Amino acid sequence: MDIVVLVCSIIAAVTGVASLIVAILTRHDSKRSLLKQIEKKEHKINKIENQLFLQRRSNFGGWGDGELKMKQDKLQSEVDYLKKLL
């Protein structure tokens, strides 16, 4: 009888650990998580747009426009991908 209880306890512990791992791994792809990622990336895009605007406004000569534009394009493509996942 003690062996049966021990085996059942081990099975329950393994099942609990496995369900915890699955919950953690699928949490990253949940709808709420995707929406938060989209929101953060759109915030970064807005920050870059503001920096570009200030650089162009101050006639800074356009230094760094290419790098900022590449970051902006990369973030926008990531946002588009995340929206597809929704």
PDB file of N, CA and C in Angstrom:
ATOM      1  N   MET A   1       0.820  -1.191   0.000  1.00  0.00           N
ATOM      2  CA  MET A   1       0.000   0.000   0.000  1.00  0.00           C
ATOM      3  C   MET A   1       0.867   1.259   0.000  1.00  0.00           C
ATOM      4  N   ASP A   2       1.971   1.224   0.746  1.00  0.00           N
ATOM      5  CA  ASP A   2       2.864   2.367   0.808  1.00  0.00           C
ATOM      6  C   ASP A   2       3.515   2.633  -0.542  1.00  0.00           C
ATOM      7  N   ILE A   3       3.784   1.579  -1.288  1.00  0.00           N
ATOM      8  CA  ILE A   3       4.410   1.729  -2.597  1.00  0.00           C
ATOM      9  C   ILE A   3       3.454   2.416  -3.562  1.00  0.00           C
ATOM     10  N   VAL A   4       2.198   2.066  -3.487  1.00  0.00           N
ATOM     11  CA  VAL A   4       1.194   2.676  -4.367  1.00  0.00           C
ATOM     12  C   VAL A   4       1.076   4.171  -4.080  1.00  0.00           C
ATOM     13  N   VAL A   5       1.068   4.535  -2.818  1.00  0.00           N
ATOM     14  CA  VAL A   5       0.991   5.939  -2.430  1.00  0.00           C
ATOM     15  C   VAL A   5       2.239   6.685  -2.902  1.00  0.00           C
ATOM     16  N   LEU A   6       3.388   6.068  -2.763  1.00  0.00           N
ATOM     17  CA  LEU A   6       4.641   6.673  -3.191  1.00  0.00           C
ATOM     18  C   LEU A   6       4.660   6.880  -4.699  1.00  0.00           C
ATOM     19  N   VAL A   7       4.226   5.882  -5.456  1.00  0.00           N
ATOM     20  CA  VAL A   7       4.194   5.985  -6.916  1.00  0.00           C
ATOM     21  C   VAL A   7       3.208   7.072  -7.342  1.00  0.00           C
ATOM     22  N   CYS A   8       2.069   7.126  -6.728  1.00  0.00           N
ATOM     23  CA  CYS A   8       1.074   8.163  -7.053  1.00  0.00           C
ATOM     24  C   CYS A   8       1.610   9.553  -6.729  1.00  0.00           C
ATOM     25  N   SER A   9       2.325   9.680  -5.642  1.00  0.00           N
ATOM     26  CA  SER A   9       2.908  10.973  -5.269  1.00  0.00           C
ATOM     27  C   SER A   9       3.961  11.396  -6.285  1.00  0.00           C
ATOM     28  N   ILE A  10       4.772  10.465  -6.727  1.00  0.00           N
ATOM     29  CA  ILE A  10       5.799  10.783  -7.724  1.00  0.00           C
ATOM     30  C   ILE A  10       5.147  11.187  -9.043  1.00  0.00           C
ATOM     31  N   ILE A  11       4.136  10.453  -9.448  1.00  0.00           N
ATOM     32  CA  ILE A  11       3.423  10.785 -10.690  1.00  0.00           C
ATOM     33  C   ILE A  11       2.790  12.167 -10.593  1.00  0.00           C
ATOM     34  N   ALA A  12       2.201  12.492  -9.455  1.00  0.00           N
ATOM     35  CA  ALA A  12       1.580  13.807  -9.266  1.00  0.00           C
ATOM     36  C   ALA A  12       2.625  14.916  -9.300  1.00  0.00           C
ATOM     37  N   ALA A  13       3.781  14.671  -8.712  1.00  0.00           N
ATOM     38  CA  ALA A  13       4.846  15.684  -8.710  1.00  0.00           C
ATOM     39  C   ALA A  13       5.369  15.913 -10.120  1.00  0.00           C
ATOM     40  N   VAL A  14       5.586  14.849 -10.869  1.00  0.00           N
ATOM     41  CA  VAL A  14       6.079  14.981 -12.247  1.00  0.00           C
ATOM     42  C   VAL A  14       5.044  15.703 -13.105  1.00  0.00           C
ATOM     43  N   THR A  15       3.793  15.373 -12.942  1.00  0.00           N
ATOM     44  CA  THR A  15       2.730  16.035 -13.699  1.00  0.00           C
ATOM     45  C   THR A  15       2.655  17.520 -13.357  1.00  0.00           C
ATOM     46  N   GLY A  16       2.819  17.851 -12.087  1.00  0.00           N
ATOM     47  CA  GLY A  16       2.801  19.252 -11.673  1.00  0.00           C
ATOM     48  C   GLY A  16       3.950  20.042 -12.277  1.00  0.00           C
ATOM     49  N   VAL A  17       5.130  19.462 -12.269  1.00  0.00           N
ATOM     50  CA  VAL A  17       6.298  20.143 -12.848  1.00  0.00           C
ATOM     51  C   VAL A  17       6.113  20.310 -14.352  1.00  0.00           C
ATOM     52  N   ALA A  18       5.622  19.271 -15.016  1.00  0.00           N
ATOM     53  CA  ALA A  18       5.408  19.352 -16.462  1.00  0.00           C
ATOM     54  C   ALA A  18       4.374  20.421 -16.817  1.00  0.00           C
ATOM     55  N   SER A  19       3.306  20.505 -16.060  1.00  0.00           N
ATOM     56  CA  SER A  19       2.287  21.522 -16.352  1.00  0.00           C
ATOM     57  C   SER A  19       2.813  22.930 -16.079  1.00  0.00           C
ATOM     58  N   LEU A  20       3.670  23.075 -15.090  1.00  0.00           N
ATOM     59  CA  LEU A  20       4.287  24.378 -14.813  1.00  0.00           C
ATOM     60  C   LEU A  20       5.192  24.798 -15.966  1.00  0.00           C
ATOM     61  N   ILE A  21       5.972  23.870 -16.484  1.00  0.00           N
ATOM     62  CA  ILE A  21       6.857  24.175 -17.611  1.00  0.00           C
ATOM     63  C   ILE A  21       6.046  24.573 -18.836  1.00  0.00           C
ATOM     64  N   VAL A  22       4.987  23.846 -19.125  1.00  0.00           N
ATOM     65  CA  VAL A  22       4.130  24.171 -20.275  1.00  0.00           C
ATOM     66  C   VAL A  22       3.493  25.538 -20.092  1.00  0.00           C
ATOM     67  N   ALA A  23       3.054  25.846 -18.890  1.00  0.00           N
ATOM     68  CA  ALA A  23       2.436  27.148 -18.627  1.00  0.00           C
ATOM     69  C   ALA A  23       3.432  28.284 -18.839  1.00  0.00           C
ATOM     70  N   ILE A  24       4.655  28.102 -18.402  1.00  0.00           N
ATOM     71  CA  ILE A  24       5.680  29.139 -18.568  1.00  0.00           C
ATOM     72  C   ILE A  24       6.036  29.321 -20.032  1.00  0.00           C
ATOM     73  N   LEU A  25       6.161  28.230 -20.765  1.00  0.00           N
ATOM     74  CA  LEU A  25       6.538  28.319 -22.173  1.00  0.00           C
ATOM     75  C   LEU A  25       5.437  28.920 -23.034  1.00  0.00           C
ATOM     76  N   THR A  26       4.191  28.663 -22.726  1.00  0.00           N
ATOM     77  CA  THR A  26       3.097  29.197 -23.542  1.00  0.00           C
ATOM     78  C   THR A  26       2.695  30.601 -23.120  1.00  0.00           C
ATOM     79  N   ARG A  27       3.147  31.026 -21.959  1.00  0.00           N
ATOM     80  CA  ARG A  27       2.806  32.376 -21.498  1.00  0.00           C
ATOM     81  C   ARG A  27       3.400  33.429 -22.417  1.00  0.00           C
ATOM     82  N   HIS A  28       4.573  33.149 -22.977  1.00  0.00           N
ATOM     83  CA  HIS A  28       5.257  34.107 -23.842  1.00  0.00           C
ATOM     84  C   HIS A  28       4.446  34.402 -25.104  1.00  0.00           C
ATOM     85  N   ASP A  29       3.675  33.453 -25.576  1.00  0.00           N
ATOM     86  CA  ASP A  29       2.912  33.630 -26.803  1.00  0.00           C
ATOM     87  C   ASP A  29       1.439  33.936 -26.549  1.00  0.00           C
ATOM     88  N   SER A  30       1.095  34.284 -25.336  1.00  0.00           N
ATOM     89  CA  SER A  30      -0.304  34.581 -25.065  1.00  0.00           C
ATOM     90  C   SER A  30      -0.694  35.914 -25.698  1.00  0.00           C
ATOM     91  N   LYS A  31      -1.972  36.106 -25.849  1.00  0.00           N
ATOM     92  CA  LYS A  31      -2.470  37.311 -26.507  1.00  0.00           C
ATOM     93  C   LYS A  31      -2.062  38.572 -25.748  1.00  0.00           C
ATOM     94  N   ARG A  32      -2.150  38.532 -24.442  1.00  0.00           N
ATOM     95  CA  ARG A  32      -1.784  39.693 -23.625  1.00  0.00           C
ATOM     96  C   ARG A  32      -0.302  40.023 -23.785  1.00  0.00           C
ATOM     97  N   SER A  33       0.518  38.981 -23.802  1.00  0.00           N
ATOM     98  CA  SER A  33       1.952  39.188 -23.976  1.00  0.00           C
ATOM     99  C   SER A  33       2.257  39.788 -25.341  1.00  0.00           C
ATOM    100  N   LEU A  34       1.595  39.297 -26.373  1.00  0.00           N
ATOM    101  CA  LEU A  34       1.805  39.839 -27.715  1.00  0.00           C
ATOM    102  C   LEU A  34       1.386  41.303 -27.786  1.00  0.00           C
ATOM    103  N   LEU A  35       0.278  41.635 -27.147  1.00  0.00           N
ATOM    104  CA  LEU A  35      -0.173  43.030 -27.155  1.00  0.00           C
ATOM    105  C   LEU A  35       0.814  43.938 -26.428  1.00  0.00           C
ATOM    106  N   LYS A  36       1.383  43.449 -25.319  1.00  0.00           N
ATOM    107  CA  LYS A  36       2.379  44.240 -24.600  1.00  0.00           C
ATOM    108  C   LYS A  36       3.627  44.449 -25.451  1.00  0.00           C
ATOM    109  N   GLN A  37       4.052  43.392 -26.158  1.00  0.00           N
ATOM    110  CA  GLN A  37       5.230  43.512 -27.015  1.00  0.00           C
ATOM    111  C   GLN A  37       4.984  44.522 -28.127  1.00  0.00           C
ATOM    112  N   ILE A  38       3.782  44.481 -28.712  1.00  0.00           N
ATOM    113  CA  ILE A  38       3.433  45.430 -29.773  1.00  0.00           C
ATOM    114  C   ILE A  38       3.454  46.851 -29.229  1.00  0.00           C
ATOM    115  N   GLU A  39       2.888  47.040 -28.048  1.00  0.00           N
ATOM    116  CA  GLU A  39       2.832  48.370 -27.440  1.00  0.00           C
ATOM    117  C   GLU A  39       4.240  48.914 -27.184  1.00  0.00           C
ATOM    118  N   LYS A  40       5.137  48.076 -26.663  1.00  0.00           N
ATOM    119  CA  LYS A  40       6.507  48.522 -26.389  1.00  0.00           C
ATOM    120  C   LYS A  40       7.243  48.890 -27.676  1.00  0.00           C
ATOM    121  N   LYS A  41       7.062  48.078 -28.706  1.00  0.00           N
ATOM    122  CA  LYS A  41       7.752  48.338 -29.967  1.00  0.00           C
ATOM    123  C   LYS A  41       7.201  49.592 -30.640  1.00  0.00           C
ATOM    124  N   GLU A  42       5.901  49.818 -30.563  1.00  0.00           N
ATOM    125  CA  GLU A  42       5.322  51.032 -31.135  1.00  0.00           C
ATOM    126  C   GLU A  42       5.796  52.266 -30.378  1.00  0.00           C
ATOM    127  N   HIS A  43       5.993  52.128 -29.070  1.00  0.00           N
ATOM    128  CA  HIS A  43       6.529  53.235 -28.276  1.00  0.00           C
ATOM    129  C   HIS A  43       7.957  53.566 -28.732  1.00  0.00           C
ATOM    130  N   LYS A  44       8.756  52.522 -28.984  1.00  0.00           N
ATOM    131  CA  LYS A  44      10.120  52.742 -29.470  1.00  0.00           C
ATOM    132  C   LYS A  44      10.105  53.407 -30.844  1.00  0.00           C
ATOM    133  N   ILE A  45       9.163  52.990 -31.698  1.00  0.00           N
ATOM    134  CA  ILE A  45       9.051  53.592 -33.031  1.00  0.00           C
ATOM    135  C   ILE A  45       8.731  55.077 -32.909  1.00  0.00           C
ATOM    136  N   ASN A  46       7.806  55.424 -32.021  1.00  0.00           N
ATOM    137  CA  ASN A  46       7.460  56.833 -31.813  1.00  0.00           C
ATOM    138  C   ASN A  46       8.657  57.631 -31.302  1.00  0.00           C
ATOM    139  N   LYS A  47       9.453  57.022 -30.431  1.00  0.00           N
ATOM    140  CA  LYS A  47      10.649  57.696 -29.923  1.00  0.00           C
ATOM    141  C   LYS A  47      11.633  57.985 -31.054  1.00  0.00           C
ATOM    142  N   ILE A  48      11.810  57.006 -31.933  1.00  0.00           N
ATOM    143  CA  ILE A  48      12.717  57.182 -33.063  1.00  0.00           C
ATOM    144  C   ILE A  48      12.192  58.258 -34.000  1.00  0.00           C
ATOM    145  N   GLU A  49      10.874  58.257 -34.251  1.00  0.00           N
ATOM    146  CA  GLU A  49      10.293  59.291 -35.109  1.00  0.00           C
ATOM    147  C   GLU A  49      10.516  60.681 -34.527  1.00  0.00           C
ATOM    148  N   ASN A  50      10.398  60.810 -33.216  1.00  0.00           N
ATOM    149  CA  ASN A  50      10.651  62.099 -32.569  1.00  0.00           C
ATOM    150  C   ASN A  50      12.110  62.523 -32.722  1.00  0.00           C
ATOM    151  N   GLN A  51      13.036  61.562 -32.574  1.00  0.00           N
ATOM    152  CA  GLN A  51      14.454  61.877 -32.741  1.00  0.00           C
ATOM    153  C   GLN A  51      14.739  62.319 -34.174  1.00  0.00           C
ATOM    154  N   LEU A  52      14.157  61.617 -35.147  1.00  0.00           N
ATOM    155  CA  LEU A  52      14.358  61.986 -36.546  1.00  0.00           C
ATOM    156  C   LEU A  52      13.811  63.380 -36.828  1.00  0.00           C
ATOM    157  N   PHE A  53      12.645  63.668 -36.268  1.00  0.00           N
ATOM    158  CA  PHE A  53      12.027  64.973 -36.465  1.00  0.00           C
ATOM    159  C   PHE A  53      12.905  66.083 -35.896  1.00  0.00           C
ATOM    160  N   LEU A  54      13.423  65.850 -34.686  1.00  0.00           N
ATOM    161  CA  LEU A  54      14.274  66.861 -34.062  1.00  0.00           C
ATOM    162  C   LEU A  54      15.579  67.050 -34.833  1.00  0.00           C
ATOM    163  N   GLN A  55      16.133  65.975 -35.368  1.00  0.00           N
ATOM    164  CA  GLN A  55      17.360  66.094 -36.143  1.00  0.00           C
ATOM    165  C   GLN A  55      17.125  66.883 -37.423  1.00  0.00           C
ATOM    166  N   ARG A  56      16.019  66.582 -38.090  1.00  0.00           N
ATOM    167  CA  ARG A  56      15.732  67.289 -39.339  1.00  0.00           C
ATOM    168  C   ARG A  56      15.387  68.752 -39.080  1.00  0.00           C
ATOM    169  N   ARG A  57      14.724  68.983 -37.976  1.00  0.00           N
ATOM    170  CA  ARG A  57      14.299  70.351 -37.638  1.00  0.00           C
ATOM    171  C   ARG A  57      15.502  71.236 -37.310  1.00  0.00           C
ATOM    172  N   SER A  58      16.484  70.654 -36.664  1.00  0.00           N
ATOM    173  CA  SER A  58      17.642  71.451 -36.267  1.00  0.00           C
ATOM    174  C   SER A  58      18.688  71.525 -37.378  1.00  0.00           C
ATOM    175  N   ASN A  59      18.359  70.984 -38.559  1.00  0.00           N
ATOM    176  CA  ASN A  59      19.286  70.985 -39.699  1.00  0.00           C
ATOM    177  C   ASN A  59      20.635  70.424 -39.305  1.00  0.00           C
ATOM    178  N   PHE A  60      20.591  69.314 -38.648  1.00  0.00           N
ATOM    179  CA  PHE A  60      21.803  68.676 -38.139  1.00  0.00           C
ATOM    180  C   PHE A  60      22.629  68.046 -39.253  1.00  0.00           C
ATOM    181  N   GLY A  61      22.112  68.059 -40.439  1.00  0.00           N
ATOM    182  CA  GLY A  61      22.847  67.494 -41.556  1.00  0.00           C
ATOM    183  C   GLY A  61      22.476  66.052 -41.841  1.00  0.00           C
ATOM    184  N   GLY A  62      21.536  65.525 -41.104  1.00  0.00           N
ATOM    185  CA  GLY A  62      21.073  64.172 -41.361  1.00  0.00           C
ATOM    186  C   GLY A  62      21.979  63.069 -40.846  1.00  0.00           C
ATOM    187  N   TRP A  63      22.926  63.402 -39.990  1.00  0.00           N
ATOM    188  CA  TRP A  63      23.796  62.367 -39.451  1.00  0.00           C
ATOM    189  C   TRP A  63      22.989  61.396 -38.608  1.00  0.00           C
ATOM    190  N   GLY A  64      23.118  60.133 -38.888  1.00  0.00           N
ATOM    191  CA  GLY A  64      22.436  59.116 -38.098  1.00  0.00           C
ATOM    192  C   GLY A  64      21.032  58.824 -38.566  1.00  0.00           C
ATOM    193  N   ASP A  65      20.561  59.511 -39.600  1.00  0.00           N
ATOM    194  CA  ASP A  65      19.214  59.250 -40.094  1.00  0.00           C
ATOM    195  C   ASP A  65      19.080  57.823 -40.591  1.00  0.00           C
ATOM    196  N   GLY A  66      20.088  57.343 -41.287  1.00  0.00           N
ATOM    197  CA  GLY A  66      20.029  55.997 -41.849  1.00  0.00           C
ATOM    198  C   GLY A  66      19.929  54.926 -40.781  1.00  0.00           C
ATOM    199  N   GLU A  67      20.718  55.082 -39.727  1.00  0.00           N
ATOM    200  CA  GLU A  67      20.709  54.102 -38.644  1.00  0.00           C
ATOM    201  C   GLU A  67      19.374  54.102 -37.914  1.00  0.00           C
ATOM    202  N   LEU A  68      18.863  55.294 -37.623  1.00  0.00           N
ATOM    203  CA  LEU A  68      17.567  55.381 -36.946  1.00  0.00           C
ATOM    204  C   LEU A  68      16.446  54.853 -37.837  1.00  0.00           C
ATOM    205  N   LYS A  69      16.535  55.141 -39.116  1.00  0.00           N
ATOM    206  CA  LYS A  69      15.503  54.675 -40.050  1.00  0.00           C
ATOM    207  C   LYS A  69      15.526  53.148 -40.138  1.00  0.00           C
ATOM    208  N   MET A  70      16.732  52.554 -40.114  1.00  0.00           N
ATOM    209  CA  MET A  70      16.822  51.088 -40.142  1.00  0.00           C
ATOM    210  C   MET A  70      16.220  50.484 -38.877  1.00  0.00           C
ATOM    211  N   LYS A  71      16.492  51.095 -37.713  1.00  0.00           N
ATOM    212  CA  LYS A  71      15.901  50.611 -36.466  1.00  0.00           C
ATOM    213  C   LYS A  71      14.377  50.711 -36.524  1.00  0.00           C
ATOM    214  N   GLN A  72      13.898  51.829 -37.039  1.00  0.00           N
ATOM    215  CA  GLN A  72      12.460  52.047 -37.143  1.00  0.00           C
ATOM    216  C   GLN A  72      11.825  50.998 -38.065  1.00  0.00           C
ATOM    217  N   ASP A  73      12.450  50.738 -39.194  1.00  0.00           N
ATOM    218  CA  ASP A  73      11.918  49.750 -40.135  1.00  0.00           C
ATOM    219  C   ASP A  73      11.917  48.347 -39.521  1.00  0.00           C
ATOM    220  N   LYS A  74      12.985  48.012 -38.790  1.00  0.00           N
ATOM    221  CA  LYS A  74      13.067  46.699 -38.144  1.00  0.00           C
ATOM    222  C   LYS A  74      11.963  46.541 -37.101  1.00  0.00           C
ATOM    223  N   LEU A  75      11.776  47.575 -36.275  1.00  0.00           N
ATOM    224  CA  LEU A  75      10.730  47.522 -35.262  1.00  0.00           C
ATOM    225  C   LEU A  75       9.348  47.418 -35.899  1.00  0.00           C
ATOM    226  N   GLN A  76       9.152  48.135 -36.999  1.00  0.00           N
ATOM    227  CA  GLN A  76       7.853  48.083 -37.672  1.00  0.00           C
ATOM    228  C   GLN A  76       7.586  46.693 -38.236  1.00  0.00           C
ATOM    229  N   SER A  77       8.614  46.046 -38.773  1.00  0.00           N
ATOM    230  CA  SER A  77       8.417  44.693 -39.295  1.00  0.00           C
ATOM    231  C   SER A  77       8.121  43.714 -38.159  1.00  0.00           C
ATOM    232  N   GLU A  78       8.748  43.907 -36.990  1.00  0.00           N
ATOM    233  CA  GLU A  78       8.458  43.061 -35.835  1.00  0.00           C
ATOM    234  C   GLU A  78       7.030  43.280 -35.365  1.00  0.00           C
ATOM    235  N   VAL A  79       6.567  44.521 -35.379  1.00  0.00           N
ATOM    236  CA  VAL A  79       5.188  44.814 -34.979  1.00  0.00           C
ATOM    237  C   VAL A  79       4.215  44.139 -35.934  1.00  0.00           C
ATOM    238  N   ASP A  80       4.493  44.209 -37.225  1.00  0.00           N
ATOM    239  CA  ASP A  80       3.631  43.573 -38.216  1.00  0.00           C
ATOM    240  C   ASP A  80       3.577  42.054 -37.997  1.00  0.00           C
ATOM    241  N   TYR A  81       4.731  41.466 -37.692  1.00  0.00           N
ATOM    242  CA  TYR A  81       4.780  40.022 -37.441  1.00  0.00           C
ATOM    243  C   TYR A  81       3.957  39.655 -36.208  1.00  0.00           C
ATOM    244  N   LEU A  82       4.098  40.442 -35.141  1.00  0.00           N
ATOM    245  CA  LEU A  82       3.345  40.154 -33.909  1.00  0.00           C
ATOM    246  C   LEU A  82       1.847  40.306 -34.135  1.00  0.00           C
ATOM    247  N   LYS A  83       1.465  41.268 -34.967  1.00  0.00           N
ATOM    248  CA  LYS A  83       0.036  41.446 -35.263  1.00  0.00           C
ATOM    249  C   LYS A  83      -0.498  40.262 -36.055  1.00  0.00           C
ATOM    250  N   LYS A  84       0.342  39.660 -36.894  1.00  0.00           N
ATOM    251  CA  LYS A  84      -0.070  38.451 -37.608  1.00  0.00           C
ATOM    252  C   LYS A  84      -0.308  37.301 -36.637  1.00  0.00           C
ATOM    253  N   LEU A  85       0.518  37.222 -35.582  1.00  0.00           N
ATOM    254  CA  LEU A  85       0.371  36.153 -34.608  1.00  0.00           C
ATOM    255  C   LEU A  85      -0.929  36.266 -33.815  1.00  0.00           C
ATOM    256  N   LEU A  86      -1.441  37.487 -33.695  1.00  0.00           N
ATOM    257  CA  LEU A  86      -2.706  37.667 -32.972  1.00  0.00           C
ATOM    258  C   LEU A  86      -3.807  37.070 -33.797  1.00  0.00           C
TER     259      LEU A  86
END
